[in-house]
């Protein structure tokens, strides 16, 4: 298991948090998703077969791209 944390500037409200949690939780291998509106961050626990690349891709697809 691995934990990753990303800065996501587009997080503005709890609706954003719920959308991110719902979409990322659908990825096989994602164990937990925590998003913080104030910090504009997302912390994800994952294991195989989930990959960081897949998570970043899904975030971009739902209009919550990570800050590089």
PDB file of C-alpha atoms in Angstrom:
ATOM      1  CA  UNK A   1       0.000   0.000   0.000  1.00  0.00           C
ATOM      2  CA  UNK A   2       1.145   3.508  -0.781  1.00  0.00           C
ATOM      3  CA  UNK A   3      -0.104   6.993   0.091  1.00  0.00           C
ATOM      4  CA  UNK A   4       0.116   9.940  -2.301  1.00  0.00           C
ATOM      5  CA  UNK A   5      -0.867  13.548  -1.779  1.00  0.00           C
ATOM      6  CA  UNK A   6      -1.610  16.089  -4.488  1.00  0.00           C
ATOM      7  CA  UNK A   7      -2.304  19.803  -4.555  1.00  0.00           C
ATOM      8  CA  UNK A   8      -5.583  20.356  -6.453  1.00  0.00           C
ATOM      9  CA  UNK A   9      -6.315  24.103  -6.835  1.00  0.00           C
ATOM     10  CA  UNK A  10      -9.849  23.578  -8.240  1.00  0.00           C
ATOM     11  CA  UNK A  11     -11.254  22.229  -4.953  1.00  0.00           C
ATOM     12  CA  UNK A  12     -13.660  24.913  -3.734  1.00  0.00           C
ATOM     13  CA  UNK A  13     -16.483  23.191  -1.839  1.00  0.00           C
ATOM     14  CA  UNK A  14     -17.796  19.936  -0.425  1.00  0.00           C
ATOM     15  CA  UNK A  15     -19.400  19.114  -3.786  1.00  0.00           C
ATOM     16  CA  UNK A  16     -15.868  19.081  -5.239  1.00  0.00           C
ATOM     17  CA  UNK A  17     -14.731  16.776  -2.428  1.00  0.00           C
ATOM     18  CA  UNK A  18     -17.649  14.387  -3.001  1.00  0.00           C
ATOM     19  CA  UNK A  19     -17.041  14.283  -6.755  1.00  0.00           C
ATOM     20  CA  UNK A  20     -13.343  13.530  -6.275  1.00  0.00           C
ATOM     21  CA  UNK A  21     -14.031  10.835  -3.666  1.00  0.00           C
ATOM     22  CA  UNK A  22     -16.692   9.177  -5.833  1.00  0.00           C
ATOM     23  CA  UNK A  23     -14.632   9.159  -9.027  1.00  0.00           C
ATOM     24  CA  UNK A  24     -11.350   8.029  -7.459  1.00  0.00           C
ATOM     25  CA  UNK A  25     -13.028   5.363  -5.333  1.00  0.00           C
ATOM     26  CA  UNK A  26     -14.210   3.713  -8.564  1.00  0.00           C
ATOM     27  CA  UNK A  27     -10.588   2.932  -9.482  1.00  0.00           C
ATOM     28  CA  UNK A  28      -9.691  -0.656  -8.676  1.00  0.00           C
ATOM     29  CA  UNK A  29      -6.991  -0.576  -5.982  1.00  0.00           C
ATOM     30  CA  UNK A  30      -7.879   2.784  -4.427  1.00  0.00           C
ATOM     31  CA  UNK A  31      -8.313   2.142  -0.706  1.00  0.00           C
ATOM     32  CA  UNK A  32      -9.233   5.595   0.603  1.00  0.00           C
ATOM     33  CA  UNK A  33      -9.591   9.176  -0.603  1.00  0.00           C
ATOM     34  CA  UNK A  34      -9.475  12.252   1.616  1.00  0.00           C
ATOM     35  CA  UNK A  35      -9.864  15.727   0.144  1.00  0.00           C
ATOM     36  CA  UNK A  36      -9.390  19.003   2.033  1.00  0.00           C
ATOM     37  CA  UNK A  37     -11.123  22.163   0.787  1.00  0.00           C
ATOM     38  CA  UNK A  38      -9.030  24.536   2.919  1.00  0.00           C
ATOM     39  CA  UNK A  39      -5.705  22.992   1.917  1.00  0.00           C
ATOM     40  CA  UNK A  40      -6.886  22.285  -1.641  1.00  0.00           C
ATOM     41  CA  UNK A  41      -5.335  18.845  -1.441  1.00  0.00           C
ATOM     42  CA  UNK A  42      -6.217  15.208  -1.983  1.00  0.00           C
ATOM     43  CA  UNK A  43      -4.619  12.271  -0.168  1.00  0.00           C
ATOM     44  CA  UNK A  44      -5.096   8.817  -1.620  1.00  0.00           C
ATOM     45  CA  UNK A  45      -4.157   5.382  -0.294  1.00  0.00           C
ATOM     46  CA  UNK A  46      -3.725   2.881  -3.076  1.00  0.00           C
ATOM     47  CA  UNK A  47      -2.384  -0.524  -3.928  1.00  0.00           C
ATOM     48  CA  UNK A  48      -2.045  -2.459  -7.157  1.00  0.00           C
ATOM     49  CA  UNK A  49      -3.550  -2.390  -9.715  1.00  0.00           C
ATOM     50  CA  UNK A  50      -4.167   1.361  -9.160  1.00  0.00           C
ATOM     51  CA  UNK A  51      -1.391   3.681 -10.343  1.00  0.00           C
ATOM     52  CA  UNK A  52      -0.551   7.319  -9.708  1.00  0.00           C
ATOM     53  CA  UNK A  53      -0.754   7.928 -13.449  1.00  0.00           C
ATOM     54  CA  UNK A  54      -4.328   6.634 -13.536  1.00  0.00           C
ATOM     55  CA  UNK A  55      -5.322   8.800 -10.555  1.00  0.00           C
ATOM     56  CA  UNK A  56      -3.807  11.939 -12.097  1.00  0.00           C
ATOM     57  CA  UNK A  57      -5.552  11.151 -15.396  1.00  0.00           C
ATOM     58  CA  UNK A  58      -8.967  10.736 -13.736  1.00  0.00           C
ATOM     59  CA  UNK A  59      -8.525  13.965 -11.755  1.00  0.00           C
ATOM     60  CA  UNK A  60      -7.765  15.841 -14.989  1.00  0.00           C
ATOM     61  CA  UNK A  61     -10.745  14.234 -16.757  1.00  0.00           C
ATOM     62  CA  UNK A  62     -13.154  15.444 -14.048  1.00  0.00           C
ATOM     63  CA  UNK A  63     -11.664  18.972 -14.113  1.00  0.00           C
ATOM     64  CA  UNK A  64      -9.557  18.694 -10.954  1.00  0.00           C
ATOM     65  CA  UNK A  65      -6.026  18.630 -12.400  1.00  0.00           C
ATOM     66  CA  UNK A  66      -3.162  18.448  -9.943  1.00  0.00           C
ATOM     67  CA  UNK A  67      -0.778  21.355  -9.490  1.00  0.00           C
ATOM     68  CA  UNK A  68       2.637  20.308 -10.753  1.00  0.00           C
TER      69      UNK A  68
END
